[in-house]
XYZ file of C-alpha atoms in Angstrom:
390
model
C 0.073 -0.111 -0.040
C 1.395 3.444 -0.837
C 1.986 5.746 1.608
C -0.966 8.359 -0.181
C -3.136 5.827 0.543
C -2.790 6.326 4.259
C -2.084 9.325 5.011
C -4.868 11.126 6.439
C -2.580 13.912 7.340
C -1.783 16.368 4.062
C 1.378 15.197 4.857
C 2.926 13.939 1.511
C 3.638 15.052 -1.893
C 1.104 13.705 -4.780
C 2.323 15.502 -7.862
C 5.685 14.629 -7.157
C 5.446 11.128 -6.106
C 7.814 9.046 -5.777
C 9.009 5.520 -3.101
C 11.849 3.991 -3.732
C 13.631 1.258 -1.411
C 16.438 2.279 0.028
C 19.423 -1.300 0.093
C 18.729 -4.217 1.971
C 21.403 -4.026 4.752
C 22.918 -0.813 6.976
C 21.775 0.935 9.824
C 18.856 2.421 9.017
C 18.293 -0.923 7.542
C 13.739 -0.949 8.102
C 13.165 2.354 9.139
C 10.468 4.277 6.743
C 11.359 7.939 5.821
C 9.335 11.250 3.912
C 11.824 13.528 1.752
C 11.050 17.762 1.605
C 9.683 18.019 -1.392
C 13.127 20.367 -2.553
C 15.207 17.282 -2.114
C 16.366 15.699 -4.615
C 15.298 12.185 -5.801
C 16.466 11.165 -9.343
C 14.172 10.565 -12.476
C 11.371 13.223 -10.530
C 10.910 15.961 -9.850
C 11.204 18.651 -7.176
C 8.381 21.448 -7.016
C 8.899 23.470 -4.335
C 6.011 24.103 -2.786
C 5.473 25.975 -5.867
C 3.082 24.894 -9.395
C 5.538 26.978 -11.038
C 8.680 25.880 -10.241
C 7.348 22.761 -11.039
C 6.976 23.591 -14.279
C 9.317 25.238 -15.362
C 11.694 22.945 -13.906
C 12.863 19.191 -15.311
C 12.981 15.681 -13.359
C 16.929 14.745 -10.931
C 19.816 13.656 -13.309
C 20.850 12.627 -9.868
C 19.776 12.217 -5.934
C 21.276 14.622 -3.791
C 24.030 14.080 -1.251
C 21.038 13.500 1.750
C 18.739 10.859 -0.113
C 21.850 9.571 -1.694
C 22.684 8.679 2.166
C 19.835 7.211 3.767
C 19.236 5.039 0.887
C 22.085 3.378 0.721
C 22.307 3.400 4.642
C 18.663 1.031 4.005
C 16.371 3.713 4.533
C 12.780 3.273 2.605
C 11.948 6.751 0.841
C 8.084 6.471 1.156
C 7.600 9.357 -0.843
C 8.131 13.516 -0.798
C 6.777 15.047 2.282
C 4.543 18.973 1.604
C 6.904 22.268 2.019
C 5.804 26.297 2.324
C 5.592 27.876 -1.266
C 10.115 28.559 -1.792
C 10.478 26.857 1.935
C 9.920 30.604 3.008
C 8.024 31.247 5.874
C 7.107 29.303 9.341
C 3.237 28.065 9.433
C 3.431 25.418 7.071
C 0.721 26.872 5.141
C 0.625 26.410 1.321
C -1.957 28.475 -0.615
C -1.589 25.851 -3.540
C -1.347 22.170 -2.189
C -3.087 23.098 1.233
C -1.587 22.457 4.857
C -0.860 19.345 6.344
C -2.530 17.854 9.722
C -0.829 18.737 13.539
C -1.974 15.632 15.423
C -0.500 17.480 18.289
C -2.440 20.729 18.304
C -5.343 20.376 16.618
C -6.702 23.173 14.566
C -3.407 24.837 15.172
C -0.104 25.087 11.651
C 1.736 22.634 12.060
C 5.190 24.602 10.769
C 6.700 25.556 7.659
C 8.184 25.552 5.948
C 8.838 21.409 6.849
C 4.939 21.411 7.309
C 5.084 17.813 5.060
C 8.306 15.675 7.370
C 6.521 16.843 10.890
C 2.885 16.131 10.680
C 4.367 12.196 9.033
C 5.958 12.049 11.786
C 4.333 14.068 14.437
C 1.114 11.365 13.128
C 3.361 8.307 12.916
C 3.428 7.797 9.448
C 7.142 7.289 9.015
C 9.359 6.365 11.458
C 11.463 9.852 10.662
C 11.805 12.848 7.906
C 14.418 15.297 6.736
C 13.698 19.135 6.676
C 15.674 22.087 6.076
C 16.245 25.161 7.753
C 16.918 28.565 7.385
C 15.312 30.376 9.646
C 13.859 28.066 11.528
C 11.960 25.686 9.432
C 13.041 22.276 11.358
C 13.005 24.375 14.952
C 9.536 25.438 14.706
C 7.982 22.058 12.546
C 9.755 20.095 16.201
C 7.601 22.390 18.469
C 4.269 22.851 17.428
C 4.124 19.114 16.269
C 5.559 17.810 19.882
C 8.881 15.887 18.485
C 12.820 16.005 17.453
C 13.831 18.052 15.302
C 17.676 19.630 14.279
C 18.849 22.497 12.605
C 22.823 21.337 12.352
C 25.816 23.027 11.953
C 25.997 25.236 8.989
C 27.394 23.538 6.515
C 27.847 19.470 7.671
C 25.630 18.279 5.709
C 25.521 18.505 2.075
C 23.132 20.400 0.070
C 23.934 19.381 -3.325
C 20.691 18.856 -5.115
C 18.598 20.512 -2.677
C 16.321 23.833 -3.494
C 18.505 26.372 -2.273
C 16.526 29.455 -0.830
C 19.418 31.525 1.329
C 22.594 29.393 1.221
C 24.571 30.569 3.902
C 21.768 29.631 6.447
C 20.253 26.823 3.967
C 21.020 23.345 6.631
C 19.468 19.815 6.183
C 17.914 18.966 9.549
C 15.825 16.136 10.499
C 12.942 15.085 12.208
C 12.015 11.915 14.404
C 9.817 11.292 17.932
C 12.598 9.380 19.714
C 16.123 10.786 20.543
C 18.243 7.558 19.810
C 16.568 7.511 16.338
C 17.871 11.025 16.357
C 21.197 10.102 16.331
C 21.313 6.673 13.903
C 20.169 9.087 11.307
C 22.978 11.846 13.062
C 25.356 9.030 12.101
C 25.125 8.361 8.139
C 25.058 12.549 7.930
C 27.017 14.219 10.135
C 29.417 10.750 11.095
C 31.470 12.422 13.204
C 31.569 11.870 17.680
C 30.071 13.389 20.197
C 32.606 16.365 22.227
C 32.482 15.712 26.278
C 29.922 19.631 27.627
C 31.090 21.988 29.154
C 29.574 24.354 30.815
C 25.329 24.562 30.585
C 24.253 28.518 30.022
C 20.910 29.437 30.363
C 19.504 32.440 27.955
C 17.962 34.539 29.793
C 16.495 36.837 26.711
C 15.861 34.443 24.351
C 13.352 33.184 27.258
C 12.339 36.655 27.494
C 10.923 36.663 24.385
C 8.899 33.919 25.054
C 5.156 33.920 26.154
C 4.633 34.450 29.718
C 2.557 31.271 29.815
C 5.398 29.411 27.382
C 8.397 30.278 30.123
C 6.618 29.044 32.713
C 5.476 25.943 30.766
C 8.279 25.238 30.265
C 10.402 26.071 33.964
C 10.064 22.123 34.150
C 11.751 20.679 31.428
C 14.146 23.609 33.063
C 14.384 21.326 35.826
C 14.687 18.303 33.975
C 17.597 19.411 31.608
C 19.702 21.229 34.708
C 19.187 18.332 37.134
C 20.255 15.628 33.940
C 22.928 18.686 32.982
C 24.186 20.208 35.449
C 22.896 24.056 36.799
C 22.306 26.259 34.038
C 24.326 29.610 33.983
C 22.015 32.630 33.281
C 24.283 34.912 29.821
C 22.762 37.768 27.720
C 23.029 36.502 24.790
C 22.782 39.925 22.992
C 24.387 43.011 24.129
C 22.566 44.947 21.565
C 19.033 42.970 21.627
C 17.289 39.927 19.665
C 15.808 41.600 17.306
C 18.591 44.315 16.320
C 19.798 40.197 15.514
C 17.563 39.308 13.675
C 17.216 42.232 10.840
C 21.158 41.268 10.497
C 19.660 37.929 9.521
C 16.252 39.028 7.361
C 18.650 41.753 5.153
C 20.777 38.775 4.798
C 18.428 35.952 3.826
C 16.825 38.186 1.595
C 18.923 39.861 0.456
C 20.520 36.141 -0.535
C 17.273 34.527 -1.389
C 17.005 37.539 -4.442
C 20.084 37.262 -5.188
C 19.197 32.862 -5.839
C 15.896 33.804 -7.471
C 16.165 36.721 -8.831
C 16.629 35.163 -12.664
C 13.600 33.259 -12.925
C 11.085 34.984 -10.791
C 11.016 38.128 -13.501
C 11.431 35.529 -16.277
C 8.710 33.403 -15.319
C 6.567 35.757 -13.405
C 5.093 32.634 -10.682
C 2.086 32.929 -9.199
C 2.595 33.056 -5.644
C -0.043 32.693 -3.062
C -0.398 35.676 -1.485
C 1.236 36.108 1.779
C 4.860 34.765 -0.042
C 4.162 36.998 -2.930
C 4.399 40.304 -0.608
C 7.081 38.393 0.871
C 8.732 38.547 -2.315
C 8.329 41.958 -2.853
C 9.656 42.642 0.076
C 13.202 40.152 -0.849
C 13.083 42.416 -4.243
C 13.652 46.351 -2.448
C 16.645 44.805 -0.141
C 19.318 46.994 -0.888
C 23.738 47.008 -1.624
C 23.902 49.567 1.061
C 21.595 47.658 4.175
C 24.125 44.766 2.962
C 27.190 46.059 3.216
C 26.148 47.049 6.468
C 25.157 43.733 7.834
C 27.746 41.274 6.306
C 30.817 42.389 8.964
C 27.890 42.251 11.428
C 26.931 39.189 10.911
C 30.700 38.151 11.150
C 30.647 40.203 14.851
C 27.933 38.344 16.209
C 28.888 35.147 15.482
C 32.344 35.503 16.445
C 31.209 37.039 20.005
C 28.652 33.539 20.204
C 31.677 31.524 19.301
C 33.363 32.829 22.704
C 30.159 32.407 24.621
C 29.852 28.875 23.415
C 33.398 27.457 23.541
C 34.765 24.589 25.849
C 31.612 22.653 24.461
C 29.925 24.869 26.092
C 24.810 23.652 25.867
C 22.604 27.120 25.582
C 19.720 26.868 26.473
C 16.465 28.811 25.397
C 13.057 27.798 23.993
C 12.176 26.406 20.258
C 9.868 29.202 19.743
C 7.502 32.266 21.598
C 4.719 30.367 22.035
C 2.626 26.917 20.869
C 1.624 26.815 17.318
C -0.807 29.765 16.462
C -4.601 28.514 14.721
C -4.945 27.895 11.419
C -5.301 30.814 9.098
C -4.734 33.568 10.785
C -5.337 36.801 9.775
C -1.767 38.226 7.990
C -1.034 40.269 10.706
C -0.696 38.192 13.652
C 0.963 36.060 11.736
C 3.932 38.806 10.648
C 4.275 39.410 14.523
C 4.622 35.296 15.408
C 6.790 35.312 13.003
C 9.282 38.283 14.070
C 9.029 38.288 17.925
C 10.270 33.991 17.220
C 12.606 34.843 14.606
C 13.704 36.857 18.051
C 15.794 33.720 18.857
C 15.698 31.229 15.781
C 18.006 33.776 14.140
C 21.441 32.882 16.636
C 21.560 29.476 15.462
C 20.971 31.203 11.522
C 23.681 33.708 12.206
C 25.830 31.666 14.031
C 26.372 28.781 11.792
C 24.826 26.756 14.848
C 23.750 23.238 15.109
C 20.223 22.849 17.635
C 18.417 20.947 18.555
C 14.662 21.173 19.543
C 13.419 19.030 22.644
C 9.225 17.350 22.893
C 8.879 18.419 26.350
C 7.126 20.805 27.521
C 3.180 22.021 26.484
C 0.557 25.097 26.939
C -2.481 23.862 27.406
C -1.721 20.319 26.239
C 0.025 21.486 23.243
C 3.427 20.836 23.270
C 6.099 23.845 23.223
C 9.954 22.760 22.965
C 13.167 23.015 24.627
C 15.698 24.290 22.289
C 19.672 22.798 23.589
C 22.858 24.550 20.546
C 26.283 24.623 20.869
C 29.753 25.571 18.734
C 30.101 24.743 15.769
C 30.205 21.217 14.974
C 29.348 19.775 18.288
C 26.431 18.709 16.548
C 26.827 14.783 18.026
C 27.285 16.053 21.233
C 23.562 17.032 20.998
C 22.742 14.949 19.728
C 24.328 12.403 22.683
C 22.541 15.072 25.275
C 18.869 14.483 22.992
C 19.382 11.117 24.331
C 20.864 11.429 28.327
C 17.551 13.870 28.152
C 15.314 11.259 26.827
């Protein structure tokens, strides 16, 4: 039976469906996975959440590096999972293909842009699923859907054969319902060894961006984590304010998006959904002067983050500021939530850090993630800590 017959959540793509058996043996043999529809599979088209992208691009000639590694490790690809249009939003609502169901928070968004992957894992349709995280597209859905999710160190995992959004921020991430499987997938895609953790740091300014209800809900999770890892030292991550960091992130991300897709957008004039159309209008307005101002700021901030997280320090912070928003929120409410969320999500984006969202809290029965982040290259350490905390 095809996954499409089992999928009552709208998690999987009908328009780019592909199923492929993995190797007969390997570390992931017998496991099933979904692949976000930005990753190429040889002989099949990749839609990027956009009918006009699907129409104007040919089938892939080779597998993306990520898909090949997973298939070679024995995992069985059951289908492509939905993404928001151009992988460019945090809610998971696609104007063309619909919104996957969040089984953990009915009536609320699954989060984006890795919406189908998160919904499929939360709904137990697959063992694990591959997503991508540029500005929070794994960490947000993981929190909203009550599952594990990782944004790895930028550049650790090859994005060859993957539709780009903003290459200086894009990463390949994944979701699972348990920490052991998160680490097993990491063994295949990362292949390194875990370092011994150092100081435990509590990001006070990131917690301050969370709603009062979310802050209260995260306290038992913090107590559990610090009981396992040790006492946390309160720190202020950004002396000038995390919202100022978000502006650095926004300008540079928008500029990269426009540099990457300008030619195609100008040539094809794609029929974007209203929300994504407005975002591309904003992307096109970023100036060269703004970019020139923000590029050195990013590197200066990244250097400060490196010092903060030296010697294998672990940073504790909320994954997002609140539980999943309701479906079909007005545009101004969605924008307000995204901007509040990006104040905390941009830390790892600017710093190119690995970050794991742990499903440890809830607000009135709705899931909320607590995150652990670390210096670049410490992905395996975070995955090992997730197993220990679990």
